Coordinates of C-alpha atoms in Angstrom, one line a residue:
M131 CA 90.8 -100.3 77.3
S132 CA 93.3 -103.0 76.1
S133 CA 95.9 -103.3 73.6
A134 CA 96.6 -106.2 71.0
V135 CA 99.2 -108.4 71.9
P136 CA 101.7 -108.5 69.1
E137 CA 102.3 -112.1 67.8
P138 CA 105.7 -113.6 68.1
S139 CA 107.8 -112.2 64.8
R140 CA 108.9 -115.4 62.5
K141 CA 112.1 -115.8 60.7
P142 CA 111.4 -115.6 56.6
P143 CA 112.0 -119.1 55.6
R144 CA 114.9 -119.8 54.1
P145 CA 115.3 -119.5 50.1
Q146 CA 116.1 -123.0 48.4
A147 CA 117.7 -123.3 45.1
V148 CA 115.9 -126.0 43.0
L149 CA 119.1 -127.9 41.2
A150 CA 119.4 -130.2 38.4
V151 CA 122.4 -133.1 39.0
L152 CA 124.3 -132.7 35.7
E153 CA 127.1 -135.6 36.7
T154 CA 128.3 -138.2 39.2
H155 CA 131.7 -139.2 40.0
R156 CA 132.8 -142.5 42.0
L157 CA 135.9 -140.6 44.0
S158 CA 136.1 -144.0 46.2
P159 CA 134.5 -147.0 47.0
H160 CA 132.4 -145.0 49.5
L161 CA 132.6 -141.7 48.3
V162 CA 130.5 -140.0 45.3
R163 CA 130.5 -136.4 44.0
V164 CA 127.6 -135.3 42.5
V165 CA 127.6 -131.9 40.3
A166 CA 124.5 -130.0 40.2
G167 CA 123.8 -126.5 38.7
G168 CA 120.9 -124.8 36.6
P169 CA 118.8 -121.5 36.8
G170 CA 118.1 -122.2 40.5
F171 CA 121.5 -121.0 41.1
E172 CA 120.2 -117.7 41.3
D173 CA 118.7 -118.8 44.8
L174 CA 121.5 -119.4 46.5
Q175 CA 123.1 -117.4 49.2
E176 CA 126.3 -115.5 48.7
C177 CA 129.1 -117.2 51.8
D178 CA 133.1 -116.7 51.2
A179 CA 133.5 -118.9 53.9
T180 CA 135.9 -122.1 53.1
D181 CA 133.8 -124.5 55.0
R182 CA 130.4 -124.1 53.0
Y183 CA 127.9 -126.2 53.6
A184 CA 124.6 -126.4 52.9
K185 CA 121.1 -128.1 54.2
L186 CA 119.9 -130.5 51.5
L187 CA 116.1 -131.3 52.0
F188 CA 114.9 -134.8 50.4
A189 CA 111.5 -135.8 49.9
K190 CA 110.0 -139.2 49.4
P191 CA 109.5 -139.6 45.6
E192 CA 106.2 -141.2 46.0
L193 CA 104.5 -138.2 47.4
G194 CA 104.9 -136.4 44.3
L195 CA 105.8 -133.2 46.2
V196 CA 107.1 -130.4 44.1
P197 CA 110.2 -128.0 45.1
P198 CA 110.7 -125.2 46.3
Y199 CA 108.6 -127.3 49.2
D200 CA 106.5 -125.2 51.7
L201 CA 108.0 -126.5 55.0
A202 CA 105.8 -124.7 57.4
A203 CA 102.6 -126.0 55.2
L204 CA 103.7 -129.8 54.9
K205 CA 104.7 -129.3 58.7
Q206 CA 100.9 -128.7 59.5
D207 CA 99.6 -131.1 56.7
L208 CA 101.9 -134.2 56.8
P209 CA 102.8 -136.6 59.7
S210 CA 106.3 -136.3 60.6
G211 CA 107.7 -139.3 58.9
D212 CA 106.2 -138.1 55.8
R213 CA 107.9 -134.7 55.5
P214 CA 111.1 -133.5 54.1
V215 CA 114.4 -134.5 55.9
K216 CA 117.0 -131.8 56.3
R217 CA 120.9 -133.3 55.9
T218 CA 123.8 -130.9 56.0
Y219 CA 126.6 -131.3 53.6
T220 CA 129.7 -129.4 53.0
I221 CA 129.7 -127.6 49.1
R222 CA 132.8 -129.1 47.9
W223 CA 133.8 -126.4 45.3
L224 CA 130.9 -123.7 43.8
D225 CA 131.6 -122.0 40.5
R226 CA 129.0 -118.8 40.3
A227 CA 130.2 -118.0 36.9
A228 CA 129.0 -121.5 35.7
R229 CA 126.4 -122.1 37.8
R230 CA 127.6 -125.3 39.0
L231 CA 128.6 -127.1 42.5
A232 CA 129.5 -130.1 43.9
I233 CA 128.8 -132.0 46.5
D234 CA 130.8 -134.9 47.8
F235 CA 128.4 -137.9 49.9
V236 CA 129.5 -140.6 51.8
V237 CA 128.0 -143.8 50.9
H238 CA 127.5 -147.3 53.2
G239 CA 125.3 -149.3 51.3
D240 CA 121.9 -148.3 51.9
A241 CA 122.5 -147.0 55.2
G242 CA 121.3 -143.2 55.6
I243 CA 119.2 -141.2 53.2
A244 CA 121.8 -139.0 51.2
G245 CA 124.4 -141.2 50.4
P246 CA 122.0 -143.9 49.2
W247 CA 120.6 -141.0 47.1
A248 CA 123.7 -139.4 45.6
A249 CA 125.0 -143.2 44.8
A250 CA 121.8 -143.6 42.6
A251 CA 121.5 -140.1 41.2
V252 CA 121.5 -139.7 37.7
P253 CA 121.6 -136.5 35.2
G254 CA 118.3 -134.6 35.6
D255 CA 117.5 -135.5 39.2
T256 CA 116.3 -132.7 41.3
L257 CA 119.0 -131.5 44.5
V258 CA 117.0 -128.9 46.7
L259 CA 119.3 -127.1 49.3
M260 CA 119.1 -124.3 51.4
G261 CA 122.3 -122.1 51.9
P262 CA 125.6 -122.3 51.8
S263 CA 126.7 -121.1 55.1
G264 CA 129.8 -121.2 56.4
K265 CA 131.9 -119.4 59.2
W266 CA 135.7 -120.6 58.7
S267 CA 138.7 -120.2 56.7
P268 CA 142.4 -120.6 56.8
D269 CA 144.1 -118.3 58.8
P270 CA 147.2 -117.0 56.9
T271 CA 148.9 -115.4 59.5
A272 CA 149.7 -119.0 61.4
D273 CA 152.6 -120.4 61.6
W274 CA 151.7 -123.9 60.3
H275 CA 148.2 -125.9 59.9
L276 CA 146.5 -128.5 61.4
F277 CA 143.7 -130.4 59.8
V278 CA 142.3 -133.7 61.1
G279 CA 139.2 -135.5 60.3
D280 CA 137.2 -138.9 58.6
E281 CA 135.6 -139.1 55.5
S282 CA 132.7 -137.1 56.5
A283 CA 135.0 -134.1 57.0
L284 CA 137.4 -134.8 53.7
P285 CA 135.4 -131.9 51.9
A286 CA 135.6 -129.4 54.1
I287 CA 139.3 -130.3 55.0
A288 CA 139.8 -130.7 51.0
A289 CA 138.5 -127.2 50.1
G290 CA 140.7 -125.7 53.4
I291 CA 143.9 -127.4 52.0
E292 CA 143.1 -125.7 48.4
A293 CA 142.6 -122.3 49.8
L294 CA 146.2 -122.4 51.9
H295 CA 148.9 -120.6 50.5
P296 CA 151.5 -122.5 48.3
A297 CA 154.0 -122.0 50.8
A298 CA 151.6 -122.7 53.6
V299 CA 153.2 -125.7 55.9
G300 CA 151.6 -127.9 58.7
H301 CA 150.1 -131.9 58.8
A302 CA 146.3 -133.1 57.8
Y303 CA 145.4 -136.2 59.4
L304 CA 142.9 -138.1 57.4
E305 CA 140.9 -141.3 58.3
V306 CA 139.5 -143.8 55.5
D307 CA 138.4 -147.2 55.7
S308 CA 141.9 -148.5 53.8
A309 CA 144.2 -147.1 50.9
A310 CA 141.0 -147.6 48.4
G311 CA 139.4 -144.4 50.3
I312 CA 142.7 -142.2 49.8
I313 CA 141.6 -139.5 47.4
P314 CA 144.2 -137.3 45.0
L315 CA 144.5 -133.5 47.4
D316 CA 146.1 -130.6 46.2
A317 CA 147.8 -129.7 48.9
P318 CA 150.9 -127.5 49.0
P319 CA 154.3 -129.1 49.1
G320 CA 155.1 -128.3 52.8
L321 CA 151.5 -129.6 54.3
E322 CA 152.3 -133.6 55.4
L323 CA 149.2 -136.0 54.8
H324 CA 148.9 -138.8 57.2
W325 CA 146.6 -141.6 56.0
L326 CA 145.3 -143.1 58.5
H327 CA 143.5 -146.7 57.8
R328 CA 141.0 -148.2 60.2
D329 CA 141.5 -151.7 57.7
G330 CA 137.9 -152.9 58.7
Q331 CA 137.1 -151.4 62.0
V332 CA 134.0 -149.7 61.7
A333 CA 133.8 -145.8 61.3
G334 CA 133.5 -144.1 64.9
T335 CA 134.6 -146.8 67.1
T336 CA 138.4 -146.0 66.4
T337 CA 141.1 -143.8 68.1
L338 CA 143.1 -143.4 65.3
L339 CA 142.7 -139.6 64.7
A340 CA 143.5 -138.6 68.6
D341 CA 146.3 -141.3 68.7
A342 CA 147.8 -139.9 66.0
V343 CA 148.0 -136.5 66.6
A344 CA 149.3 -136.8 69.9
A345 CA 152.2 -138.8 68.8
G346 CA 152.8 -137.2 65.6
P347 CA 155.1 -134.1 65.0
W348 CA 153.9 -130.6 66.6
P349 CA 156.2 -128.1 65.0
G350 CA 156.9 -125.0 66.6
G351 CA 154.6 -121.3 66.4
R352 CA 150.7 -120.8 66.3
V353 CA 149.2 -123.2 65.0
D354 CA 145.8 -122.9 63.3
A355 CA 143.5 -126.2 63.3
F356 CA 140.3 -127.5 61.5
V357 CA 139.3 -130.7 63.6
H358 CA 135.8 -132.1 62.3
G359 CA 134.4 -135.6 62.1
E360 CA 132.6 -138.3 64.6
R361 CA 131.5 -137.1 67.5
G362 CA 133.4 -139.5 70.1
A363 CA 136.5 -138.7 68.4
M364 CA 135.9 -134.9 68.3
K365 CA 136.0 -135.2 72.4
A366 CA 139.3 -137.4 72.2
L367 CA 140.8 -134.7 70.0
R368 CA 139.5 -132.0 72.4
D369 CA 141.2 -133.7 75.5
V370 CA 144.7 -133.4 73.5
L371 CA 144.3 -130.4 71.5
F372 CA 143.2 -128.0 74.5
R373 CA 144.4 -130.2 77.7
D374 CA 147.7 -131.5 76.2
K375 CA 148.9 -129.3 73.6
G376 CA 147.6 -125.7 75.2
L377 CA 145.7 -124.4 72.5
A378 CA 143.5 -121.6 72.9
R379 CA 140.0 -122.2 71.7
S380 CA 140.3 -119.3 68.7
Q381 CA 143.2 -121.4 67.2
V382 CA 140.3 -124.3 66.6
S383 CA 137.5 -124.9 64.6
L384 CA 136.3 -128.6 66.2
S385 CA 132.9 -130.1 65.5
G386 CA 131.0 -132.9 65.3
Y387 CA 129.9 -134.1 61.6
W388 CA 127.7 -136.9 62.9
A389 CA 127.7 -139.6 65.9
Y390 CA 128.2 -143.2 66.2
G391 CA 124.8 -145.0 66.4
R392 CA 123.1 -142.1 66.0
E393 CA 120.7 -141.4 63.1
E394 CA 120.9 -137.8 61.9
D395 CA 117.7 -136.1 63.2
T396 CA 118.5 -138.0 66.8
F397 CA 122.5 -136.5 66.3
Q398 CA 121.2 -133.0 65.3
A399 CA 119.0 -132.6 68.5
E400 CA 121.1 -134.1 70.7
K401 CA 123.6 -131.3 69.9
R402 CA 121.4 -129.0 71.6
E403 CA 122.2 -130.9 74.9
P404 CA 124.7 -131.4 77.7
I405 CA 125.6 -134.8 75.9
G406 CA 126.1 -133.4 72.4
Q407 CA 128.2 -130.9 73.4
I408 CA 131.6 -131.2 72.6
L409 CA 133.2 -127.4 74.0
D410 CA 131.7 -126.1 76.9
D411 CA 130.3 -122.8 76.7

């Protein structure tokens, strides 16, 4: 008598929210905000974390694919180069009552997929996303707060700063291309903003962030740190925070959002390999 072998269970596909672009804003030469909303808002997941992020899906317009996309079927039917691609972005703010959200995109000319899309987006364009998800919120019991990141982390850092108690204190080290990249941040009076300018150096090739944190003020007491950006810079900051400053891993949210010289798909694949790991297990 033979017994049937059960098929491996598969996770149900994550719901996709199909939104319409409502407006766009150029926040700086390299940062574009896209505000989107509409009936598809009801398909967004609930998430209370401050660092909410979503998977955005971009399909080639010439293929005429209609969202929500059946990703499993498209994987079978289309070559890899024609399937919708996923990009991970922080949700800058989300208003469920108004059914609107904002996502800030770093734009460097025609490089990449999401940036050029955001730069050219107009009201009525479609934005497809899955999520949001998130893990981190500021620790209200910390003695002081530390934020460190480049342009890619600005949206999450801005959201984190806005979530602080008005009496919170600390330091934020923010790397941008030049003074033109500085944007207004609603920070408590006790949080000092340190804007670091690359001044023509290529993003992902400097040691500005690690050098500034290593040499900057370090208040006493327990710190809650949010440190995100280019992978190489994050590895340098790992050494500063854990080796030199003696922080525990529980005090630090540390992650690479991108890697210099890597396309997004390659970077995401490498995150599962030793080359892409920032924190050892």
